[in-house]
PDB file of C-alpha atoms in Angstrom:
ATOM      1  CA  MET D   1     -56.450  52.021  -4.929  1.00 50.00           C
ATOM      2  CA  SER D   2     -54.827  53.547  -7.972  1.00 62.00           C
ATOM      3  CA  ASP D   3     -56.900  55.297 -10.631  1.00 77.00           C
ATOM      4  CA  ARG D   4     -54.806  53.663 -13.345  1.00 84.00           C
ATOM      5  CA  GLU D   5     -56.598  51.444 -15.820  1.00 91.00           C
ATOM      6  CA  LEU D   6     -55.793  47.791 -15.274  1.00 88.00           C
ATOM      7  CA  SER D   7     -55.279  45.162 -17.934  1.00 90.00           C
ATOM      8  CA  ASP D   8     -57.124  41.902 -18.141  1.00 92.00           C
ATOM      9  CA  PRO D   9     -55.520  39.311 -15.847  1.00 90.00           C
ATOM     10  CA  ILE D  10     -52.440  37.615 -17.265  1.00 90.00           C
ATOM     11  CA  THR D  11     -51.144  34.130 -16.575  1.00 93.00           C
ATOM     12  CA  MET D  12     -47.493  33.284 -16.280  1.00 92.00           C
ATOM     13  CA  ARG D  13     -45.290  30.613 -14.823  1.00 95.00           C
ATOM     14  CA  LEU D  14     -42.513  31.543 -12.419  1.00 94.00           C
ATOM     15  CA  PRO D  15     -39.729  29.511 -10.907  1.00 96.00           C
ATOM     16  CA  THR D  16     -41.052  28.272  -7.568  1.00 96.00           C
ATOM     17  CA  ASP D  17     -38.222  29.892  -5.599  1.00 97.00           C
ATOM     18  CA  LEU D  18     -39.053  33.285  -7.137  1.00 96.00           C
ATOM     19  CA  LEU D  19     -42.731  32.871  -6.356  1.00 96.00           C
ATOM     20  CA  SER D  20     -41.839  31.934  -2.780  1.00 97.00           C
ATOM     21  CA  GLU D  21     -39.879  35.167  -2.405  1.00 97.00           C
ATOM     22  CA  ILE D  22     -42.746  37.198  -3.863  1.00 97.00           C
ATOM     23  CA  GLU D  23     -45.188  35.552  -1.476  1.00 97.00           C
ATOM     24  CA  GLU D  24     -42.878  36.141   1.497  1.00 97.00           C
ATOM     25  CA  ILE D  25     -42.477  39.823   0.632  1.00 97.00           C
ATOM     26  CA  ALA D  26     -46.241  40.174   0.134  1.00 98.00           C
ATOM     27  CA  LYS D  27     -46.898  38.615   3.527  1.00 98.00           C
ATOM     28  CA  ILE D  28     -44.311  40.789   5.304  1.00 97.00           C
ATOM     29  CA  CYS D  29     -45.691  43.951   3.655  1.00 97.00           C
ATOM     30  CA  ASN D  30     -49.309  42.871   4.132  1.00 98.00           C
ATOM     31  CA  ARG D  31     -49.815  43.266   0.382  1.00 97.00           C
ATOM     32  CA  SER D  32     -50.891  41.045  -2.507  1.00 95.00           C
ATOM     33  CA  ARG D  33     -48.580  39.089  -4.772  1.00 95.00           C
ATOM     34  CA  SER D  34     -49.749  41.349  -7.604  1.00 93.00           C
ATOM     35  CA  TRP D  35     -48.627  44.429  -5.679  1.00 95.00           C
ATOM     36  CA  VAL D  36     -45.136  42.968  -5.218  1.00 97.00           C
ATOM     37  CA  PHE D  37     -44.935  41.846  -8.819  1.00 94.00           C
ATOM     38  CA  VAL D  38     -46.053  45.245 -10.190  1.00 95.00           C
ATOM     39  CA  ARG D  39     -43.407  46.999  -8.062  1.00 96.00           C
ATOM     40  CA  ALA D  40     -40.749  44.591  -9.329  1.00 95.00           C
ATOM     41  CA  VAL D  41     -41.757  45.158 -12.951  1.00 94.00           C
ATOM     42  CA  LYS D  42     -41.797  48.945 -12.455  1.00 94.00           C
ATOM     43  CA  SER D  43     -38.308  48.775 -10.982  1.00 94.00           C
ATOM     44  CA  TYR D  44     -37.079  46.747 -13.951  1.00 93.00           C
ATOM     45  CA  LEU D  45     -38.695  49.111 -16.450  1.00 92.00           C
ATOM     46  CA  ALA D  46     -37.195  52.157 -14.735  1.00 92.00           C
ATOM     47  CA  ALA D  47     -33.689  50.728 -15.017  1.00 89.00           C
ATOM     48  CA  GLU D  48     -32.809  48.026 -17.534  1.00 92.00           C
ATOM     49  CA  GLY D  49     -36.065  48.290 -19.455  1.00 91.00           C
ATOM     50  CA  ARG D  50     -35.616  52.048 -19.982  1.00 91.00           C
ATOM     51  CA  GLU D  51     -32.060  51.439 -21.229  1.00 92.00           C
ATOM     52  CA  ILE D  52     -33.291  48.856 -23.757  1.00 94.00           C
ATOM     53  CA  ILE D  53     -35.896  51.296 -25.080  1.00 93.00           C
ATOM     54  CA  GLU D  54     -33.366  54.146 -25.320  1.00 93.00           C
ATOM     55  CA  LEU D  55     -30.853  51.968 -27.183  1.00 93.00           C
ATOM     56  CA  ALA D  56     -33.559  50.873 -29.639  1.00 95.00           C
ATOM     57  CA  GLU D  57     -34.539  54.520 -30.203  1.00 94.00           C
ATOM     58  CA  ALA D  58     -30.888  55.489 -30.764  1.00 91.00           C
ATOM     59  CA  LYS D  59     -30.457  52.642 -33.266  1.00 92.00           C
ATOM     60  CA  ARG D  60     -33.607  53.744 -35.077  1.00 94.00           C
ATOM     61  CA  ASP D  61     -32.299  57.343 -35.178  1.00 92.00           C
ATOM     62  CA  ILE D  62     -28.992  56.188 -36.678  1.00 89.00           C
ATOM     63  CA  GLU D  63     -30.822  54.093 -39.282  1.00 91.00           C
ATOM     64  CA  ASN D  64     -32.852  57.212 -40.155  1.00 93.00           C
ATOM     65  CA  GLY D  65     -29.687  59.281 -40.638  1.00 89.00           C
ATOM     66  CA  LEU D  66     -30.064  61.278 -37.436  1.00 89.00           C
ATOM     67  CA  GLY D  67     -26.749  60.229 -35.899  1.00 85.00           C
ATOM     68  CA  GLN D  68     -23.373  61.969 -35.821  1.00 86.00           C
ATOM     69  CA  ASN D  69     -20.073  60.487 -36.960  1.00 84.00           C
ATOM     70  CA  LEU D  70     -17.897  59.964 -33.868  1.00 88.00           C
ATOM     71  CA  ASP D  71     -14.740  61.173 -35.631  1.00 91.00           C
ATOM     72  CA  ASP D  72     -16.514  64.421 -36.553  1.00 90.00           C
ATOM     73  CA  VAL D  73     -17.666  64.902 -32.963  1.00 91.00           C
ATOM     74  CA  ILE D  74     -14.134  64.292 -31.635  1.00 94.00           C
ATOM     75  CA  ASP D  75     -12.696  66.783 -34.153  1.00 92.00           C
ATOM     76  CA  GLU D  76     -15.272  69.373 -33.086  1.00 92.00           C
ATOM     77  CA  VAL D  77     -14.536  68.855 -29.388  1.00 93.00           C
ATOM     78  CA  GLU D  78     -10.779  69.122 -30.004  1.00 92.00           C
ATOM     79  CA  ALA D  79     -11.323  72.365 -31.909  1.00 92.00           C
ATOM     80  CA  ILE D  80     -13.379  73.760 -29.028  1.00 92.00           C
ATOM     81  CA  ILE D  81     -10.685  72.771 -26.539  1.00 92.00           C
ATOM     82  CA  LYS D  82      -7.939  74.352 -28.660  1.00 87.00           C
ATOM     83  CA  GLY D  83     -10.003  77.533 -28.976  1.00 84.00           C
ATOM     84  CA  ALA D  84     -10.567  77.689 -25.226  1.00 79.00           C
ATOM     85  CA  ALA D  85      -6.850  77.167 -24.525  1.00 69.00           C
ATOM     86  CA  ALA D  86      -5.813  80.013 -26.845  1.00 62.00           C
TER      87      ALA D  86
END
């Protein structure tokens, strides 16, 4: 068993077809429904969830004046390219 601290149990409702798939996977893998669900949530967080967090952080940075103007960045890149071509 993992050494990670576990939360209090949570209750949620799932569409019955989704729960059926979770139960089928748990049975095939000889694991619990919780195990399957935790893996699914981890997968989501590693992909789409991570992207949502990164976009929120980027928006917060822009609001705090930490962003760069795209036109300025393009001008700088073009100057670098022209310098490299010379």
